[in-house]
Coordinates of C-alpha atoms in Angstrom, one line a residue:
M1 CA 8.4 3.0 -25.5
F2 CA 9.2 6.0 -27.6
D3 CA 5.5 7.9 -28.7
L4 CA 5.8 8.6 -31.9
T5 CA 2.3 10.9 -32.0
K6 CA 3.6 12.4 -29.4
N7 CA 4.9 16.1 -31.7
L8 CA 1.6 15.6 -32.7
H9 CA -0.9 17.7 -31.9
S10 CA -4.0 16.1 -34.8
L11 CA -3.6 12.5 -32.1
Q12 CA -3.1 13.6 -28.9
F13 CA -6.1 12.2 -27.2
E14 CA -8.0 16.4 -26.1
A15 CA -8.3 17.1 -30.5
G16 CA -10.9 14.6 -30.1
L17 CA -12.8 16.3 -27.7
K18 CA -16.3 18.9 -28.4
E19 CA -15.4 22.5 -26.3
E20 CA -17.8 20.8 -23.3
E21 CA -15.6 18.3 -22.8
K22 CA -12.6 20.0 -22.9
N23 CA -13.8 22.1 -19.9
L24 CA -13.3 17.8 -18.0
I25 CA -10.2 17.0 -18.8
H26 CA -8.3 17.6 -15.7
L27 CA -10.8 14.9 -14.2
R28 CA -7.8 13.0 -16.7
S29 CA -4.9 14.2 -14.9
R30 CA -6.2 13.7 -11.8
S31 CA -7.3 10.1 -12.3
A32 CA -3.9 10.1 -13.1
A33 CA -2.9 11.1 -10.5
L34 CA -4.6 8.8 -7.8
T35 CA -3.0 6.0 -9.6
E36 CA 0.2 7.3 -9.2
S37 CA 0.3 7.9 -4.9
S38 CA -2.9 4.7 -4.6
C39 CA 0.5 2.4 -6.0
A40 CA 3.0 4.3 -4.7
H41 CA 1.6 3.8 -1.5
A42 CA 0.8 0.1 -1.8
L43 CA 4.3 -0.3 -2.8
F44 CA 5.6 1.4 0.1
Y45 CA 3.8 -0.3 2.6
C46 CA 4.5 -3.7 0.2
Q47 CA 8.7 -2.9 0.9
L48 CA 8.0 -2.4 4.6
A49 CA 6.1 -5.2 5.2
K50 CA 8.6 -7.1 2.9
R51 CA 11.4 -6.0 5.2
L52 CA 10.0 -7.2 8.4
R53 CA 9.2 -10.2 7.1
T54 CA 13.0 -9.8 6.3
N55 CA 14.2 -9.4 9.3
M56 CA 12.2 -11.5 11.1
S57 CA 13.7 -14.8 9.3
K58 CA 16.8 -14.2 11.0
L59 CA 15.5 -13.7 14.8
S60 CA 16.8 -17.3 15.7
G61 CA 14.3 -19.5 17.2
L62 CA 11.6 -18.8 14.6
S63 CA 10.4 -21.4 12.5
A64 CA 10.9 -20.5 8.8
N65 CA 8.7 -22.9 7.8
A66 CA 6.4 -20.0 9.9
R67 CA 3.6 -17.9 8.1
A68 CA 4.3 -15.2 9.8
V69 CA 8.5 -15.2 8.8
R70 CA 7.9 -17.0 4.5
E71 CA 8.2 -14.6 1.3
L72 CA 5.8 -12.1 1.5
S73 CA 2.8 -13.3 -0.8
V74 CA 0.9 -10.4 -2.2
G75 CA -2.6 -10.7 -3.8
I76 CA -4.6 -8.5 -6.3
I77 CA -8.0 -9.2 -7.1
G78 CA -9.1 -6.7 -9.8
G79 CA -8.0 -7.5 -13.6
G80 CA -8.8 -3.5 -14.9
H81 CA -6.0 -0.6 -14.9
L82 CA -5.4 0.1 -12.0
G83 CA -4.7 -4.0 -10.4
Q84 CA -2.8 -4.2 -13.7
Q85 CA -0.4 -1.1 -12.4
L86 CA -0.2 -2.2 -9.2
A87 CA 0.9 -5.7 -10.4
R88 CA 3.6 -4.6 -12.6
V89 CA 4.8 -1.7 -9.4
I90 CA 5.3 -4.9 -7.7
E91 CA 6.6 -6.8 -9.2
E92 CA 9.3 -3.8 -10.5
S93 CA 10.3 -3.0 -7.7
S94 CA 9.5 -4.1 -4.7
G95 CA 11.8 -7.0 -5.1
I96 CA 9.3 -9.3 -4.2
N97 CA 9.5 -12.0 -7.0
A98 CA 6.9 -12.8 -9.9
R99 CA 6.1 -16.1 -8.2
N100 CA 5.2 -14.4 -5.1
I101 CA 2.4 -11.6 -7.0
K102 CA -1.1 -13.5 -8.6
V103 CA -3.9 -12.0 -10.1
S104 CA -7.9 -13.6 -9.3
S105 CA -8.7 -10.7 -12.3
R106 CA -13.4 -12.3 -15.0
R107 CA -10.8 -12.4 -17.9
P108 CA -7.3 -14.3 -16.9
E109 CA -6.4 -14.0 -20.4
A110 CA -6.4 -10.5 -21.2
L111 CA -3.4 -10.3 -18.4
A112 CA -1.3 -11.8 -20.9
Q113 CA 1.3 -9.0 -20.4
L114 CA 1.5 -10.2 -16.9
S115 CA 1.7 -13.4 -17.8
A116 CA 4.9 -12.4 -19.0
M117 CA 6.0 -11.3 -16.7
G118 CA 5.7 -14.7 -14.4
I119 CA 3.0 -12.8 -12.3
E120 CA 0.1 -16.1 -11.9
C121 CA -2.8 -15.1 -13.2
F122 CA -6.6 -17.0 -12.7
Y123 CA -10.4 -16.6 -11.4
D124 CA -10.7 -18.0 -8.3
N125 CA -11.1 -15.4 -4.5
Q126 CA -11.0 -17.6 -2.8
R127 CA -8.3 -19.3 -3.4
L128 CA -5.9 -16.2 -3.9
A129 CA -7.9 -14.4 0.0
S130 CA -6.1 -18.3 1.5
W131 CA -2.7 -17.7 -0.3
A132 CA -2.3 -13.8 0.1
D133 CA 0.0 -12.1 3.0
V134 CA -1.2 -8.8 1.7
L135 CA -4.3 -8.2 -0.4
F136 CA -5.6 -5.6 -2.3
L137 CA -9.1 -5.5 -3.8
C138 CA -9.2 -3.9 -6.6
C139 CA -12.1 -4.5 -8.0
L140 CA -15.6 -2.1 -9.4
P141 CA -17.8 -1.3 -6.6
S142 CA -20.2 -2.7 -7.7
H143 CA -18.4 -6.8 -8.5
L144 CA -17.6 -5.5 -4.5
L145 CA -20.6 -8.5 -2.5
Q146 CA -19.4 -10.4 -4.7
V147 CA -16.2 -10.5 -3.9
C148 CA -16.5 -10.6 -0.6
A149 CA -18.7 -12.8 0.4
D150 CA -16.4 -15.1 -2.3
I151 CA -13.3 -14.3 0.4
K152 CA -14.8 -13.8 4.0
T153 CA -14.2 -17.5 5.1
H154 CA -10.8 -17.5 4.0
L155 CA -8.6 -14.6 5.1
S156 CA -6.7 -15.6 7.4
H157 CA -6.3 -13.9 10.8
H158 CA -2.9 -11.9 10.3
C159 CA -3.7 -10.6 5.8
I160 CA -4.3 -7.2 5.5
V161 CA -6.8 -6.7 2.8
Y162 CA -5.8 -3.1 1.5
S163 CA -8.7 -1.7 0.2
L164 CA -8.1 0.3 -3.1
I165 CA -11.9 0.7 -3.7
A166 CA -12.7 4.8 -2.9
T167 CA -16.4 4.6 -2.5
V168 CA -16.8 2.3 0.3
P169 CA -15.7 3.3 4.2
V170 CA -13.3 0.5 5.8
H171 CA -16.2 0.0 8.2
R172 CA -18.2 -1.0 5.6
L173 CA -15.8 -3.2 4.8
A174 CA -14.4 -4.1 7.6
R175 CA -19.0 -5.8 8.3
L176 CA -18.9 -7.9 5.4
L177 CA -15.8 -9.1 5.4
G178 CA -15.6 -10.2 9.5
H179 CA -12.1 -9.3 9.0
T180 CA -11.0 -5.9 11.7
S181 CA -7.0 -5.9 9.7
I182 CA -7.4 -3.2 6.7
L183 CA -6.1 -0.7 5.3
R184 CA -7.9 1.5 3.2
P185 CA -6.3 4.5 2.4
A186 CA -8.3 7.8 1.5
Y187 CA -7.6 10.2 -0.2
Q188 CA -9.1 13.9 -1.1
F189 CA -8.2 15.4 -3.2
V190 CA -6.9 19.5 -3.4
S191 CA -6.0 22.5 -5.9
C192 CA -2.8 22.2 -6.9
E193 CA -0.2 24.3 -8.9
T194 CA 3.2 24.1 -8.3
G195 CA 3.2 20.1 -8.7
P196 CA 4.9 18.2 -11.2
R197 CA 2.2 17.0 -13.7
P198 CA 1.1 13.3 -13.5
H199 CA 2.0 11.3 -16.1
L200 CA -1.4 10.2 -18.2
P201 CA -3.0 6.8 -17.7
E202 CA -1.5 5.3 -21.2
H203 CA 1.5 5.5 -19.7
S204 CA 2.6 3.2 -17.1
V205 CA 2.6 4.0 -13.3
A206 CA 5.8 1.9 -12.5
T207 CA 8.0 4.6 -15.8
A208 CA 6.8 7.1 -13.6
L209 CA 7.6 6.9 -10.4
E210 CA 11.3 6.4 -12.5
D211 CA 10.6 9.7 -11.8
V212 CA 12.3 11.3 -8.4
Q213 CA 10.6 15.0 -8.1
Q214 CA 7.4 12.8 -9.7
T215 CA 8.0 10.2 -6.7
T216 CA 8.9 12.9 -3.7
A217 CA 4.7 14.2 -4.9
T218 CA 3.4 11.6 -3.8
C219 CA 5.7 10.5 -0.5
P220 CA 3.0 10.4 2.6
L221 CA 3.8 13.6 4.7
T222 CA 4.6 15.9 1.8
M223 CA 2.2 15.2 -1.2
S224 CA 2.6 17.6 -3.9
S225 CA 0.5 15.6 -6.7
G226 CA -2.9 17.5 -5.7
V227 CA -3.4 14.4 -3.5
R228 CA -4.0 14.5 -0.1
I229 CA -3.6 11.1 1.7
G230 CA -5.9 11.1 4.9
A231 CA -3.5 11.5 8.8
A232 CA -4.9 8.2 9.4
W233 CA -3.7 5.7 7.0
L234 CA 0.4 6.4 8.4
P235 CA -1.0 4.6 12.1
A236 CA -2.7 2.3 10.5
V237 CA 0.4 1.2 8.8
L238 CA 3.0 1.3 11.4
Y239 CA 0.1 -0.8 13.9
S240 CA 0.1 -3.3 11.2
L241 CA 3.3 -3.9 11.4
L242 CA 3.3 -3.9 15.0
N243 CA 0.9 -6.8 14.7
M244 CA 3.2 -8.4 11.7
C245 CA 5.8 -8.5 14.9
C246 CA 3.6 -9.2 17.1
S247 CA 2.1 -12.4 15.8
V248 CA 5.9 -14.2 16.1
L249 CA 7.2 -12.0 19.6
P250 CA 6.7 -11.1 22.9
P251 CA 6.0 -7.5 23.3
E252 CA 10.0 -5.8 23.8
G253 CA 11.5 -7.8 20.7
A254 CA 8.3 -6.4 19.0
L255 CA 8.9 -2.9 19.4
D256 CA 12.4 -3.8 19.3
L257 CA 11.9 -5.2 15.4
L258 CA 9.8 -2.4 15.0
N259 CA 12.3 0.5 15.4
Q260 CA 14.8 -0.7 14.3
L261 CA 12.7 -1.5 10.5
L262 CA 11.6 2.5 11.1
R263 CA 15.3 3.0 12.6
L264 CA 14.9 5.1 14.8
Q265 CA 17.3 5.5 17.6
P266 CA 17.5 4.6 21.3
D267 CA 16.3 8.3 22.3
S268 CA 14.2 8.2 19.9
A269 CA 12.2 5.0 19.6
L270 CA 8.5 3.8 19.7
S271 CA 7.3 2.0 23.4
A272 CA 4.5 0.8 24.4
H273 CA 3.6 4.1 25.7
H274 CA 2.9 5.8 22.4
L275 CA 0.8 2.6 21.0
I276 CA -1.9 2.2 23.3
S277 CA -3.6 3.7 25.9
Q278 CA -1.5 4.2 29.0
S279 CA -4.3 2.5 31.2
S280 CA -3.7 -0.8 29.6
V281 CA -0.1 -0.4 29.3
S282 CA 1.4 -2.9 31.6
T283 CA 5.3 -3.2 34.0
P284 CA 6.3 -5.0 33.1
L285 CA 5.4 -5.1 30.1
R286 CA 3.6 -8.5 29.4
H287 CA 1.8 -8.1 25.3
L288 CA 0.6 -6.0 23.2
P289 CA -2.5 -6.2 22.1
W290 CA -4.4 -7.2 18.8
I291 CA -4.8 -3.5 18.5
S292 CA -7.8 -3.2 15.4
L293 CA -7.1 -1.7 12.5
V294 CA -10.4 -0.4 11.4
D295 CA -10.6 1.3 15.4
V296 CA -6.8 3.4 13.9
Q297 CA -8.7 4.4 10.9
S298 CA -11.2 5.7 12.5
K299 CA -10.0 7.1 16.1
D300 CA -7.6 9.2 17.7
T301 CA -4.6 6.8 19.0
P302 CA -1.3 7.4 21.1
L303 CA 0.4 7.3 17.2
S304 CA -1.5 9.8 15.7
R305 CA -0.6 12.1 18.1
H306 CA 3.3 10.8 18.6
L307 CA 3.3 11.7 15.6
M308 CA 2.5 14.9 15.0
K309 CA 4.4 15.8 17.6
S310 CA 7.2 13.8 16.8
P311 CA 10.0 15.4 13.8
V312 CA 12.4 13.1 14.1
L313 CA 9.6 10.0 13.5
M314 CA 8.0 12.2 10.5
E315 CA 11.8 12.1 9.3
C316 CA 12.8 8.9 9.5
L317 CA 9.7 8.0 7.6
L318 CA 10.5 10.1 4.6
A319 CA 14.3 8.9 5.3
L320 CA 12.3 5.5 4.6
Y321 CA 10.1 7.0 1.8
L322 CA 12.2 8.0 -1.2
P323 CA 14.5 5.8 -1.5
T324 CA 12.6 2.6 -1.4
L325 CA 10.5 3.7 -4.3
T326 CA 13.4 4.5 -6.2
P327 CA 15.5 3.0 -8.5
G328 CA 17.3 0.6 -7.3
G329 CA 15.9 1.9 -4.3
S330 CA 14.7 -1.7 -2.4
K331 CA 18.4 -2.6 -3.0
N332 CA 20.2 -0.2 -1.7
Q333 CA 17.8 -0.9 1.3
E334 CA 18.2 -4.4 2.2
I335 CA 21.5 -4.6 1.9
S336 CA 22.0 -1.5 4.1
S337 CA 19.3 -2.9 6.4

């Protein structure tokens, strides 16, 4: 959409600020950078989970009606700025059909634009929690206690709760929900003079991520947008994908599927020794334990150590990230996987 006010300084946001307020203008860019990074990483996770589901559905011997191999369903609790931006990004860029995205908000009538895209909007947190495979928490921190009380008994064991509530640590969420399949990216701001300037709040995040330079700046392994993501997030993502595989496949099949998703060659493929402690690995490999995502985000793990030492794995993840998020990337990745 063309911005008629773009070159009219007197109509810009900064023109109405007092001098002391202008000292805080950098917070606006920080907020935009955080929103872009949060949405980009959430999109990347949805893409990986969707592709894994697609690959599992092609395996013989698995029921097409099993929850673990049906189309990925994505729920978002919270219809504010972040929740709306996230819904748009997932609908426009993930390849997930709008009918498989739903939003629960206290004011669903204010989400007309999302409804026009085919995304169902309503106010029923329990219904959404019962339905979703991935459930994003985008509500205000002040609403969290009520949200957790609403959904606690309605989450399936395999549902991934992905929290974008920055002020609430993962262990507190686990206690409130009685649930361990939780992803909670930990972001921090760092000084940045070389990265691209983030798009400001009035712009769509989906539009911002069409810019390859902007998307590259959000890559979790090489972030240059003034925001950093905690090192525990990426291993936790991989462990969550392993749990998905183990829910329907024996250990060897689960590892094969994960390596296929990451496009790792046999000489660099992940094995049980890279994922769980040596004392837990049986020979022959009979089972892989269910991994608590809460634990792996607060402790050093075999996978986090392997990731730091394996340039091949890092290169594979880098090679996956940018094509997944750039325009047409979802379709191209599906074709080539």
